[in-house]
PDB file of C-alpha atoms and ligand atoms in Angstrom:
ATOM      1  CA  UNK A   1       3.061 -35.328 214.938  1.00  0.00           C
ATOM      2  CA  UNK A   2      -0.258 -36.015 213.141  1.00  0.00           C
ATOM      3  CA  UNK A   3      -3.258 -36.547 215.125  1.00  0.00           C
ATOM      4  CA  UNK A   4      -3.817 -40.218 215.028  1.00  0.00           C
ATOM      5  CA  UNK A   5       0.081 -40.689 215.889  1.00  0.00           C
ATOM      6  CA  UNK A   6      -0.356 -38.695 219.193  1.00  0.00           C
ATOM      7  CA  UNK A   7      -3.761 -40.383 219.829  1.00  0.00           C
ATOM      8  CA  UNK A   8      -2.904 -44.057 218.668  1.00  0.00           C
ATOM      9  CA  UNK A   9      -3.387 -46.234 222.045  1.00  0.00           C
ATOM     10  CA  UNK A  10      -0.515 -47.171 223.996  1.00  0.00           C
ATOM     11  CA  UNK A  11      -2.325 -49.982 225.937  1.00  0.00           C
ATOM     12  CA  UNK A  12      -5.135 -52.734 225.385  1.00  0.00           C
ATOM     13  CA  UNK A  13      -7.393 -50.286 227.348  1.00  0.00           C
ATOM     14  CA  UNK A  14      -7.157 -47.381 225.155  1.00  0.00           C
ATOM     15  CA  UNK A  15      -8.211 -49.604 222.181  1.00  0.00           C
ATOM     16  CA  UNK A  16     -12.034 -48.793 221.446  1.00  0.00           C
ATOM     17  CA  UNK A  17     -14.660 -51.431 220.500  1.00  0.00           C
ATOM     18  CA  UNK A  18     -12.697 -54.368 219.338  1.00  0.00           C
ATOM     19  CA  UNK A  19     -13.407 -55.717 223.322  1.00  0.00           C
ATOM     20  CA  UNK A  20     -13.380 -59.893 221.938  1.00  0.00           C
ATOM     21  CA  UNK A  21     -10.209 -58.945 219.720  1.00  0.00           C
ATOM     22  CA  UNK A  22      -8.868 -57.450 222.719  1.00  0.00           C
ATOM     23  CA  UNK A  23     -10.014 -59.947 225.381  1.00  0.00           C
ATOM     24  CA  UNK A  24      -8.706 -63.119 222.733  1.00  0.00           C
ATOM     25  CA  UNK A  25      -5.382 -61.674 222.742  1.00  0.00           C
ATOM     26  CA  UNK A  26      -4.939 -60.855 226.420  1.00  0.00           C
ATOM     27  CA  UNK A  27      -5.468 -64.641 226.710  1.00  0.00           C
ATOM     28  CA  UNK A  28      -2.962 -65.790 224.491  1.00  0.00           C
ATOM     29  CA  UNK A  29      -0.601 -63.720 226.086  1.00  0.00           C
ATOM     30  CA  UNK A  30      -0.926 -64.530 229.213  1.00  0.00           C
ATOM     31  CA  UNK A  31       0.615 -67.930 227.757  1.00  0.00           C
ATOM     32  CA  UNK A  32       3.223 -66.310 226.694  1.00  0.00           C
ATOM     33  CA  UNK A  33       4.358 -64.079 224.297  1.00  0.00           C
ATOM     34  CA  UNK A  34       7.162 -65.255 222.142  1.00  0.00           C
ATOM     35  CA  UNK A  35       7.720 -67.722 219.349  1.00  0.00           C
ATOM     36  CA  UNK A  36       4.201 -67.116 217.856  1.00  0.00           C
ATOM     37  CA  UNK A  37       2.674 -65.407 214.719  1.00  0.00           C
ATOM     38  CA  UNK A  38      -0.296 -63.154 214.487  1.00  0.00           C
ATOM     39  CA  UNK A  39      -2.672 -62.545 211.757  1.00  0.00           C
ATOM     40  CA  UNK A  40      -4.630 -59.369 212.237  1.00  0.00           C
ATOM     41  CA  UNK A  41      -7.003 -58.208 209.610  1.00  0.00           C
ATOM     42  CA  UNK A  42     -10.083 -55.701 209.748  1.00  0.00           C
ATOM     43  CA  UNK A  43     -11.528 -53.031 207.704  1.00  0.00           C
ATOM     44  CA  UNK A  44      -9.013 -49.836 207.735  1.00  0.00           C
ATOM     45  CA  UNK A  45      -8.377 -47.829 210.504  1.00  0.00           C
ATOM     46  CA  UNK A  46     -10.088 -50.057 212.901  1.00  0.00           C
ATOM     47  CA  UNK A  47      -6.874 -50.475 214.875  1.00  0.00           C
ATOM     48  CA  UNK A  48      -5.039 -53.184 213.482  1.00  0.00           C
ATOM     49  CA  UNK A  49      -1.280 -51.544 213.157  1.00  0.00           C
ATOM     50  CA  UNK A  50      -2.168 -50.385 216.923  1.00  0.00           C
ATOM     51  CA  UNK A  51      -2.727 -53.835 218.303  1.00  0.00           C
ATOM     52  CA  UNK A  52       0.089 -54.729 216.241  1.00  0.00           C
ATOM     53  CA  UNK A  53       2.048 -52.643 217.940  1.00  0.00           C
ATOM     54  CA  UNK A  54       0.814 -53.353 221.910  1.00  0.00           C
ATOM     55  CA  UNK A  55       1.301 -56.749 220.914  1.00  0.00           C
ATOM     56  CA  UNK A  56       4.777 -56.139 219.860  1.00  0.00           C
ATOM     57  CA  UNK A  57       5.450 -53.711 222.846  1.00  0.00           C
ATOM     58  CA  UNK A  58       4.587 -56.783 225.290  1.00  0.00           C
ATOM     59  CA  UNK A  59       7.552 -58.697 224.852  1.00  0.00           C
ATOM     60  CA  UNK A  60       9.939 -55.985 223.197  1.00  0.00           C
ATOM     61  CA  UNK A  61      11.181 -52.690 223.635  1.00  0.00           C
ATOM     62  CA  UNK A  62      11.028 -50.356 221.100  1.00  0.00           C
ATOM     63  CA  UNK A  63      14.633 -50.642 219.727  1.00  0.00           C
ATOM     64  CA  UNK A  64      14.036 -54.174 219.113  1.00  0.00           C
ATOM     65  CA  UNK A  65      10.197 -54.046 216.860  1.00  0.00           C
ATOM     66  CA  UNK A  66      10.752 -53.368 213.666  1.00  0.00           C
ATOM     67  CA  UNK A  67       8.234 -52.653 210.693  1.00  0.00           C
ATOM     68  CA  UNK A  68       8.668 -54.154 207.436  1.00  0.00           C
ATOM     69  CA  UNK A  69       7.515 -52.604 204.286  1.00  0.00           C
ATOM     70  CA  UNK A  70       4.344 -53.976 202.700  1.00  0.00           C
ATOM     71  CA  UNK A  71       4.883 -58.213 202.050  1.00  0.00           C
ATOM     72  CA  UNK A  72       4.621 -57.403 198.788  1.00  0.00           C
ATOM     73  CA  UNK A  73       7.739 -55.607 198.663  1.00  0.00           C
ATOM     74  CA  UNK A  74       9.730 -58.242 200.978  1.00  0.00           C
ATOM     75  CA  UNK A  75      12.840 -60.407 199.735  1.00  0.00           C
ATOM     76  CA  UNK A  76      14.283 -63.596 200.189  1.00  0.00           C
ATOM     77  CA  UNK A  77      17.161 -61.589 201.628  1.00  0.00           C
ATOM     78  CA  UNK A  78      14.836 -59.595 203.744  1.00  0.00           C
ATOM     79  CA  UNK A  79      13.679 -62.743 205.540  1.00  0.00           C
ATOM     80  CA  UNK A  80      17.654 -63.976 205.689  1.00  0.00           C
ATOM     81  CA  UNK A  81      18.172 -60.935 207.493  1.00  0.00           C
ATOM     82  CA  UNK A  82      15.357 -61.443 209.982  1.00  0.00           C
ATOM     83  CA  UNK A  83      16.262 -64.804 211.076  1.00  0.00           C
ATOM     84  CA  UNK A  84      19.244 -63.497 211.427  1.00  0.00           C
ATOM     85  CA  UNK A  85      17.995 -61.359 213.696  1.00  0.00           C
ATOM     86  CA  UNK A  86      15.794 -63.587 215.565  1.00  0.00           C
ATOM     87  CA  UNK A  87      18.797 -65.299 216.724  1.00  0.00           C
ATOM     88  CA  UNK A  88      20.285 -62.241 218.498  1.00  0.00           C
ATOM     89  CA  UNK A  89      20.025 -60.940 221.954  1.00  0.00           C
ATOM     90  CA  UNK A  90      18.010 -58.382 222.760  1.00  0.00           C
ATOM     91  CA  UNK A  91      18.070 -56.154 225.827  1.00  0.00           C
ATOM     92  CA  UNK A  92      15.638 -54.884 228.348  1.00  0.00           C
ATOM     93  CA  UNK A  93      12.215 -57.068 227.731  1.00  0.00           C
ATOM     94  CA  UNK A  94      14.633 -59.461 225.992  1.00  0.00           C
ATOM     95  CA  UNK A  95      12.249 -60.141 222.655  1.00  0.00           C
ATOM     96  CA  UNK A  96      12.553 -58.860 218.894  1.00  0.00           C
ATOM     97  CA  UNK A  97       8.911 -58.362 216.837  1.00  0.00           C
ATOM     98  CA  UNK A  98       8.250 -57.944 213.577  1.00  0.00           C
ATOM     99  CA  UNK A  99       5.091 -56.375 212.231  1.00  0.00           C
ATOM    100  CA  UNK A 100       4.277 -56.098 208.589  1.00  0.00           C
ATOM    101  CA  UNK A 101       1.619 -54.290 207.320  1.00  0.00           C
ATOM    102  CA  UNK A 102      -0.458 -54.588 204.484  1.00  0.00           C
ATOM    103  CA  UNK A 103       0.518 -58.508 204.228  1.00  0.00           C
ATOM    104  CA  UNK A 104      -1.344 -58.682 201.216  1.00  0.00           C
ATOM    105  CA  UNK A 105       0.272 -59.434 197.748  1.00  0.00           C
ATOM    106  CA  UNK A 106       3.235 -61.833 199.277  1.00  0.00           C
ATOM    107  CA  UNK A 107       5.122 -63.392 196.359  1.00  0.00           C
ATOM    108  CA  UNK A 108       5.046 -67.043 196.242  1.00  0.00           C
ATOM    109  CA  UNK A 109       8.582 -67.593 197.632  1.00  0.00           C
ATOM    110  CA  UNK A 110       8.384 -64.742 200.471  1.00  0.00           C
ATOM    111  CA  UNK A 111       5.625 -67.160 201.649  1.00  0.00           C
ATOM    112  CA  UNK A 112       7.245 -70.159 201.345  1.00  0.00           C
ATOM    113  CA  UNK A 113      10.226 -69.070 203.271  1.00  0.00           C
ATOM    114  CA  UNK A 114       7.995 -67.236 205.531  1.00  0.00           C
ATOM    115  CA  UNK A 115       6.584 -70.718 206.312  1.00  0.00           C
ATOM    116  CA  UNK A 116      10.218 -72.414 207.060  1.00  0.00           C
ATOM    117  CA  UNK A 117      10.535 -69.176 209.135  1.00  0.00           C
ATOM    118  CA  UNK A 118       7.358 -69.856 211.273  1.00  0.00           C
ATOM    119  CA  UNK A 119       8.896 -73.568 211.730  1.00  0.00           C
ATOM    120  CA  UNK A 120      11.480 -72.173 213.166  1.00  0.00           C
ATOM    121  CA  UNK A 121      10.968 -69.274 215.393  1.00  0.00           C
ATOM    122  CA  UNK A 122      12.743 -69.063 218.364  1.00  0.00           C
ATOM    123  CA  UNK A 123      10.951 -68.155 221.565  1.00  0.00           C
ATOM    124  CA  UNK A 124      12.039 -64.839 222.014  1.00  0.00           C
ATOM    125  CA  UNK A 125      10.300 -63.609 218.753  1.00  0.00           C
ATOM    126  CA  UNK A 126       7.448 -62.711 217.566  1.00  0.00           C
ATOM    127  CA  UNK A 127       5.847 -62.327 213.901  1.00  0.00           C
ATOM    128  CA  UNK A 128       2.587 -59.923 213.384  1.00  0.00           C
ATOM    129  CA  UNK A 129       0.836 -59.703 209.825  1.00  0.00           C
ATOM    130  CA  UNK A 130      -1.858 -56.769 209.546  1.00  0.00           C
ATOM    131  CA  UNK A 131      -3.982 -56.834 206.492  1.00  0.00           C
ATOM    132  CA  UNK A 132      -7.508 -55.286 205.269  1.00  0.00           C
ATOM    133  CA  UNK A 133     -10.384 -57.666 205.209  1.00  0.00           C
ATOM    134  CA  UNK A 134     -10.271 -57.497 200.954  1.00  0.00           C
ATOM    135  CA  UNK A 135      -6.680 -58.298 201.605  1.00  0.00           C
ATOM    136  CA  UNK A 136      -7.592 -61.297 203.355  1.00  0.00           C
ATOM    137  CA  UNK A 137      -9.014 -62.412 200.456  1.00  0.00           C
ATOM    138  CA  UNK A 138      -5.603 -61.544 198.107  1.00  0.00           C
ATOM    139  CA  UNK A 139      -3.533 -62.690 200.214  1.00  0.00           C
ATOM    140  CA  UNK A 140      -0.863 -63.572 197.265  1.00  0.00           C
ATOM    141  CA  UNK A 141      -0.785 -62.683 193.939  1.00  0.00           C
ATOM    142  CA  UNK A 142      -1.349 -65.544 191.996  1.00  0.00           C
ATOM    143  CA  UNK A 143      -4.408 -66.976 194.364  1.00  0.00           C
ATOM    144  CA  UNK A 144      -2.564 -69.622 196.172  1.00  0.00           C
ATOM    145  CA  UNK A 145      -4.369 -71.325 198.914  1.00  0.00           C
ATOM    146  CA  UNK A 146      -3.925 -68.666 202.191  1.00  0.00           C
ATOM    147  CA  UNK A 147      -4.540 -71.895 204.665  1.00  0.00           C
ATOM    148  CA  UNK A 148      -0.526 -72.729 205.459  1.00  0.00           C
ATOM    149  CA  UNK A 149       0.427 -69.510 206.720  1.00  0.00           C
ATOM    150  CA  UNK A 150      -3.142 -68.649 208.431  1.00  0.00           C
ATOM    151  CA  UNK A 151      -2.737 -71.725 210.518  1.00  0.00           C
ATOM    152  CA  UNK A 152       0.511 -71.512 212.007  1.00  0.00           C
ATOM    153  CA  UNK A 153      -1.023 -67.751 213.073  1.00  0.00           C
ATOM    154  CA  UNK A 154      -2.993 -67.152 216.053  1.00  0.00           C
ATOM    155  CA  UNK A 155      -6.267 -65.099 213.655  1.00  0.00           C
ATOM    156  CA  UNK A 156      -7.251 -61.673 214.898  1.00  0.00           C
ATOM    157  CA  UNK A 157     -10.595 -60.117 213.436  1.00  0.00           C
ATOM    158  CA  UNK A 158     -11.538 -56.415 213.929  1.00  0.00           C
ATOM    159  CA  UNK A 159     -15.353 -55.044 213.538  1.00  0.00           C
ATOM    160  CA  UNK A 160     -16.321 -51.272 213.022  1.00  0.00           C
ATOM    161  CA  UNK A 161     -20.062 -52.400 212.940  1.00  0.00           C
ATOM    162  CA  UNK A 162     -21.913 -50.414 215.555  1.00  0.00           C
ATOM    163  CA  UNK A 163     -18.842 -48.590 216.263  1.00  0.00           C
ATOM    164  CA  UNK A 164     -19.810 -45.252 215.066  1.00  0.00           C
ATOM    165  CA  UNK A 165     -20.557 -43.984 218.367  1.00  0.00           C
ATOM    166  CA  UNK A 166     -17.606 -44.786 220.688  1.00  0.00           C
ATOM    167  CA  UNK A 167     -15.683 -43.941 217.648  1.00  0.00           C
ATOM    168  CA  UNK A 168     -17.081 -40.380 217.178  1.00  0.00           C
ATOM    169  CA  UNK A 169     -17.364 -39.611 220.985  1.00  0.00           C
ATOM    170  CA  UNK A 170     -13.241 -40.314 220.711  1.00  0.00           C
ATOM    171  CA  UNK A 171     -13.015 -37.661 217.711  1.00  0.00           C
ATOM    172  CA  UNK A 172     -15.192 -35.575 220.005  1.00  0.00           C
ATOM    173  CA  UNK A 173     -12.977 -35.644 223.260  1.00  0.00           C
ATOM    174  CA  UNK A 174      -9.689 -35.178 220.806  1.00  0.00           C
ATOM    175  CA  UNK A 175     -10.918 -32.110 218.699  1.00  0.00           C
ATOM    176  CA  UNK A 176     -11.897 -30.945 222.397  1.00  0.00           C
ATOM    177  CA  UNK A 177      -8.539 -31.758 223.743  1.00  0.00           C
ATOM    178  CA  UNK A 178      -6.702 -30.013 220.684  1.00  0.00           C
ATOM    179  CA  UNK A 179      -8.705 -26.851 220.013  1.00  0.00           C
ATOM    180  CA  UNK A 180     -10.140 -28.029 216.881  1.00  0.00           C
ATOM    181  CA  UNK A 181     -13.657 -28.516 217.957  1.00  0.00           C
ATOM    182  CA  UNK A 182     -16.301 -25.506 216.905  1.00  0.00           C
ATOM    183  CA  UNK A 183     -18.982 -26.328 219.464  1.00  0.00           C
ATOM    184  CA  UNK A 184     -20.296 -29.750 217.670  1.00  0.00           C
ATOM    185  CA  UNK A 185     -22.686 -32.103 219.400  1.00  0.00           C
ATOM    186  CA  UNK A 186     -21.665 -36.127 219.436  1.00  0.00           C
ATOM    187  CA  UNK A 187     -24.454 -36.702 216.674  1.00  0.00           C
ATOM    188  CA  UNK A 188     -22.084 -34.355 214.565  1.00  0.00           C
ATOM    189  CA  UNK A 189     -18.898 -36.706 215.277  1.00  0.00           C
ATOM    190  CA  UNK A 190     -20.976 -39.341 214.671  1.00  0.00           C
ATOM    191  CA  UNK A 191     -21.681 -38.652 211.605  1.00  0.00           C
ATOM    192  CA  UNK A 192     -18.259 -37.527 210.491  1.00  0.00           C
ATOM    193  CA  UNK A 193     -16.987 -40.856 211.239  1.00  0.00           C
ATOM    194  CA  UNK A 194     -20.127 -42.567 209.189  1.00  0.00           C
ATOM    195  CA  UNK A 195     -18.940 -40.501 205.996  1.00  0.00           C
ATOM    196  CA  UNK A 196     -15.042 -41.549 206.477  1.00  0.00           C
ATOM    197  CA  UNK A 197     -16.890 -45.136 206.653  1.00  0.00           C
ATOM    198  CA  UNK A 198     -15.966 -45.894 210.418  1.00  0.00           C
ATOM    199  CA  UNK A 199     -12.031 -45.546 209.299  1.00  0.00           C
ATOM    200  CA  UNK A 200     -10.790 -43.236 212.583  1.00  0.00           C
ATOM    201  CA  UNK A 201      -7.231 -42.344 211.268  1.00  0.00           C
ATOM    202  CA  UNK A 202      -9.495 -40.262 208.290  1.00  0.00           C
ATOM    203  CA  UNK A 203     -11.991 -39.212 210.954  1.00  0.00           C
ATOM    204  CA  UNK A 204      -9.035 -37.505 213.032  1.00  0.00           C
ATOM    205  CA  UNK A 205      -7.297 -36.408 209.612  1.00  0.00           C
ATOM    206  CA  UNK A 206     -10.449 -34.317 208.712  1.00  0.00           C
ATOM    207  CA  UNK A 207     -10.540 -32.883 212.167  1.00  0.00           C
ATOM    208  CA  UNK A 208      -7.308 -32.030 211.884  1.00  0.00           C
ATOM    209  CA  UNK A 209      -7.737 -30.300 208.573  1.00  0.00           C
ATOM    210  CA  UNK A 210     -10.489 -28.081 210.897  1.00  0.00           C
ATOM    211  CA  UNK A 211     -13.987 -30.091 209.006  1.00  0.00           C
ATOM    212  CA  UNK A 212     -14.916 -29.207 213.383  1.00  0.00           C
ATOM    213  CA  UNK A 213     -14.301 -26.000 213.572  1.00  0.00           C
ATOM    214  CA  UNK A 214     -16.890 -23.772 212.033  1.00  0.00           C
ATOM    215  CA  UNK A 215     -19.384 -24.148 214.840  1.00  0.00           C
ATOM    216  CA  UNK A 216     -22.542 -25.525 213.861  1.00  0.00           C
ATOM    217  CA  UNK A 217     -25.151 -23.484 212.126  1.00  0.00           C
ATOM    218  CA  UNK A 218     -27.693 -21.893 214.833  1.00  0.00           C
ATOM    219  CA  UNK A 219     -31.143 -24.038 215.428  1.00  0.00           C
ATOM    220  CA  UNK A 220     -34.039 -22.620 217.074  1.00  0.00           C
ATOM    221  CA  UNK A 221     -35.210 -24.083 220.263  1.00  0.00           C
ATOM    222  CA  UNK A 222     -38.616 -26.130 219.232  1.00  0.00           C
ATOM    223  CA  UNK A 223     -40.367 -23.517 221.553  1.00  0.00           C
ATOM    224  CA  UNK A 224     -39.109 -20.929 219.725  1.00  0.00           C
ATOM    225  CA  UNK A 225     -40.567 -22.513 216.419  1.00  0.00           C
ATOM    226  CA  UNK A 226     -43.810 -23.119 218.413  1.00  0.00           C
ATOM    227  CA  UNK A 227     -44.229 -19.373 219.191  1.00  0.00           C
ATOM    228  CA  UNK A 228     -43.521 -18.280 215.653  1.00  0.00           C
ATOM    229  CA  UNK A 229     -46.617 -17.127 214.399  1.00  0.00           C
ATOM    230  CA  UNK A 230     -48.576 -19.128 211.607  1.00  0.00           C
ATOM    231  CA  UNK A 231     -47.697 -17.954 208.357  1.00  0.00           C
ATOM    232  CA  UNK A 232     -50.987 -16.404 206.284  1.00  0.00           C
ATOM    233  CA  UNK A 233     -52.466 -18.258 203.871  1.00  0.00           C
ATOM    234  CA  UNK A 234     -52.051 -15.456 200.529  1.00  0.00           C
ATOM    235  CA  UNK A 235     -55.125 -15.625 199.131  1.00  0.00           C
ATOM    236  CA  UNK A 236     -54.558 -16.163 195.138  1.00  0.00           C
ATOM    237  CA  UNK A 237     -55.533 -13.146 193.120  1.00  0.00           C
ATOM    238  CA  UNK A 238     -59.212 -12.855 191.920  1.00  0.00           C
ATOM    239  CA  UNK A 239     -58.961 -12.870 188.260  1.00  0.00           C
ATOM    240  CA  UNK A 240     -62.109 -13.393 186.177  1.00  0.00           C
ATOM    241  CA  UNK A 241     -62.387 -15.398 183.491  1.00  0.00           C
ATOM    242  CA  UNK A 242     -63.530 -14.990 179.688  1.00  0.00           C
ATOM    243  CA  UNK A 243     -67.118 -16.225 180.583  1.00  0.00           C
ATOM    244  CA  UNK A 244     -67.523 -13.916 183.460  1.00  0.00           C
ATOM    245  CA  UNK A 245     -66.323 -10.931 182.236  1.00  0.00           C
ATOM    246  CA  UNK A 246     -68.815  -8.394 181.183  1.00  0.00           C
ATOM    247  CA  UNK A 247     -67.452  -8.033 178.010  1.00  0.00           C
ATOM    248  CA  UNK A 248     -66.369 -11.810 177.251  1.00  0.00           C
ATOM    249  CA  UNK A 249     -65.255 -11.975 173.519  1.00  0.00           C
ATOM    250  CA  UNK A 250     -68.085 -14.489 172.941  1.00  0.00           C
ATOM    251  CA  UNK A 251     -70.697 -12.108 173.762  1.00  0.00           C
ATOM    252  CA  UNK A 252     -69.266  -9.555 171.986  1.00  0.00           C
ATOM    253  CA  UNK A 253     -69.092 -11.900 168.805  1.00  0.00           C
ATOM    254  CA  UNK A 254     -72.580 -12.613 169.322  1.00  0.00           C
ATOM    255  CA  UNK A 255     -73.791  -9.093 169.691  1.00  0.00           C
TER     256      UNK A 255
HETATM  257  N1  ATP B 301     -10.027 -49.177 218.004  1.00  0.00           N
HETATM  258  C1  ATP B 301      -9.419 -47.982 218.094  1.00  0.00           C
HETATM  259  N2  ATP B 301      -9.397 -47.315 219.260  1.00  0.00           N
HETATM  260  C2  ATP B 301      -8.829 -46.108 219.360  1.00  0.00           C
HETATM  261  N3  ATP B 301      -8.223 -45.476 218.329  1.00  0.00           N
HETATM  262  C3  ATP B 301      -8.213 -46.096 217.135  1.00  0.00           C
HETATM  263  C4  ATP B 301      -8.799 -47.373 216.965  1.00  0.00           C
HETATM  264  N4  ATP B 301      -8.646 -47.736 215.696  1.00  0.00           N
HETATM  265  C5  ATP B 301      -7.995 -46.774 215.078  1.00  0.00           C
HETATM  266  N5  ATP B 301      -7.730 -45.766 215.944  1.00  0.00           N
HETATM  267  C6  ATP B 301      -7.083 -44.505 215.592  1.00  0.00           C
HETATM  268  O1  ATP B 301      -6.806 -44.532 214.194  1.00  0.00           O
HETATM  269  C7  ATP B 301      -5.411 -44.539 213.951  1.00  0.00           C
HETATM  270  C8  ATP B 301      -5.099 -45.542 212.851  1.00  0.00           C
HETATM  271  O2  ATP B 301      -5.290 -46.857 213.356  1.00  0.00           O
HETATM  272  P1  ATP B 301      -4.453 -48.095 212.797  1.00  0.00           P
HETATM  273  O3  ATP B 301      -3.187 -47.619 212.172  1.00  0.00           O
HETATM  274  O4  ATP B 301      -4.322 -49.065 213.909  1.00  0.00           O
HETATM  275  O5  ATP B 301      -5.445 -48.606 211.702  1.00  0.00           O
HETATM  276  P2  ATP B 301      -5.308 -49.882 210.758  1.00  0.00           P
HETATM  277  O6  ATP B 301      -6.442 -50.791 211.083  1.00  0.00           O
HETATM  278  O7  ATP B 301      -3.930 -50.446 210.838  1.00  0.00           O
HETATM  279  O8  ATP B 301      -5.585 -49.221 209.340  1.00  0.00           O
HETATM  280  P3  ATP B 301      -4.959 -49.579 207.891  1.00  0.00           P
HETATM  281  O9  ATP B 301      -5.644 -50.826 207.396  1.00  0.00           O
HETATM  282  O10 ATP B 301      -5.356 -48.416 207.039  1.00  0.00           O
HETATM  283  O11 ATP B 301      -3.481 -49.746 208.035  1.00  0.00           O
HETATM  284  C9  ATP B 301      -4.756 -44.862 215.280  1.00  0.00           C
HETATM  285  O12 ATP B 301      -3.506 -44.249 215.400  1.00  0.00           O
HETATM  286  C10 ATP B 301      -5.742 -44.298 216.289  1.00  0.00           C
HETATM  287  O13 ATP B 301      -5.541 -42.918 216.430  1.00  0.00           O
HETATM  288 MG1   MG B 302      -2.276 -50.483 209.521  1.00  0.00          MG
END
């Protein structure tokens, strides 16, 4: 199992840094949990599929969430079959969820029949759309107005600003945890997940390629630097010119 599989949180504690994301959608679902529609976007890798999936997990067991391809790849006869499903029983937590990722790109008639769908949810379901922010933006392909299926959807925004720390001191207790860490300090996590730009799925991908575990190049303690003696200045070679030389060409010329 990849890294970021085995380390994705399992609970609204786990999730890192998205604390008013989190705290939003602990109060909506204290409400209640079915017959609603979420629309989570956020840069990638800031935890949207994961919140997705606690969401989902809230009101369904794991036999009964299912993950559609991306919406640009959904059918009319994709939807048929999920309100089909909808109307089913469903055991242990009683719910069904469907998350779809990447719900950029939706062709015009998905959406409209997406739309009827939202109408018509029953109680025990519930709908999650993850996108990127720039997917926000493109939501369909030929620019229609986003507005009628963002508000039947309760919005969900994730931030990776000023995340880089809680974000790297999580790459730093995993490579720990997993023997992939070569001695780093946090700065060095840190700045690992400031060059995958705050995305922590390609943070924990590197580590697991091993980018941790050469240990870090040896620096000297600043006493240690302190005591090192001053260089000497080399003084530059005495050479004499022309005009000074005993012989200089011009004398010689004029003798
Ligand atoms: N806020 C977070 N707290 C803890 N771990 C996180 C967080 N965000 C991401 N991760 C880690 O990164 C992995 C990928 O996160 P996730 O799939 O939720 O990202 P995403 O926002 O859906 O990205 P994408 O837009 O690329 O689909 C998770 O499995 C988890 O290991
Ligand atoms: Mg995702």
């Amino acid at each position: 199992m990849k890294l970021y599989e085995k380390y994705r949180p399992k609970s609204f504690d786990q999730v890192i840094g998205q604390s008013a994301a989190v705290a939003g959608i602990r109060y909506v679902l204290n409400r209640g949990w079915g017959g609603k529609a979420w629309f989570i976007h956020g840069p990638s890798g800031a935890g949207k599929t994961t919140l997705a999936r606690i969401i989902a997990a809230h009101g369904a067991d794991d036999w009964f969430i299912e993950e559609l391809p991306m919406a640009r790849d959904i059918s009319i006869a994709d939807l048929r079959v999920m309100r089909a499903s909808m109307a089913l029983y469903a055991t242990g937590k009683g719910g069904r969820a469907f998350i779809i990722n990447e719900a950029h790109g939706m062709r015009r008639d998905v959406l409209e029949g997406l739309l009827t769908l939202l109408e018509e949810m029953p109680d025990s379901a519930c709908l999650i759309f993850t996108t990127t922010s720039a997917g926000k933006d493109r939501l369909f392909d030929d620019c229609e107005d986003a507005g009628p299926l963002l508000s039947r959807c309760i919005n969900v925004e994730l931030r990776t600003l000023g995340l880089a720390e809680s974000f790297g001191a999580e790459c730093q207790r995993i490579a720990i945890a997993e023997n992939l860490d070569g001695g780093h300090d946090l700065a060095a996590y840190v700045a690992l997940v400031q060059s995958c730009k705050l995305n922590m799925r390609a943070a924990l991908q590197r580590i697991e390629q091993g980018a941790m575990l050469e240990a870090p190049a040896p620096v000297m303690p600043r006493a240690a630097c302190l005591a090192q003696p001053e260089p000497k200045a080399v003084a530059a070679p005495k050479v004499k010119q022309w005009w000074q030389q005993e012989q200089s060409p011009l004398l010689r010329k004029a003798v």
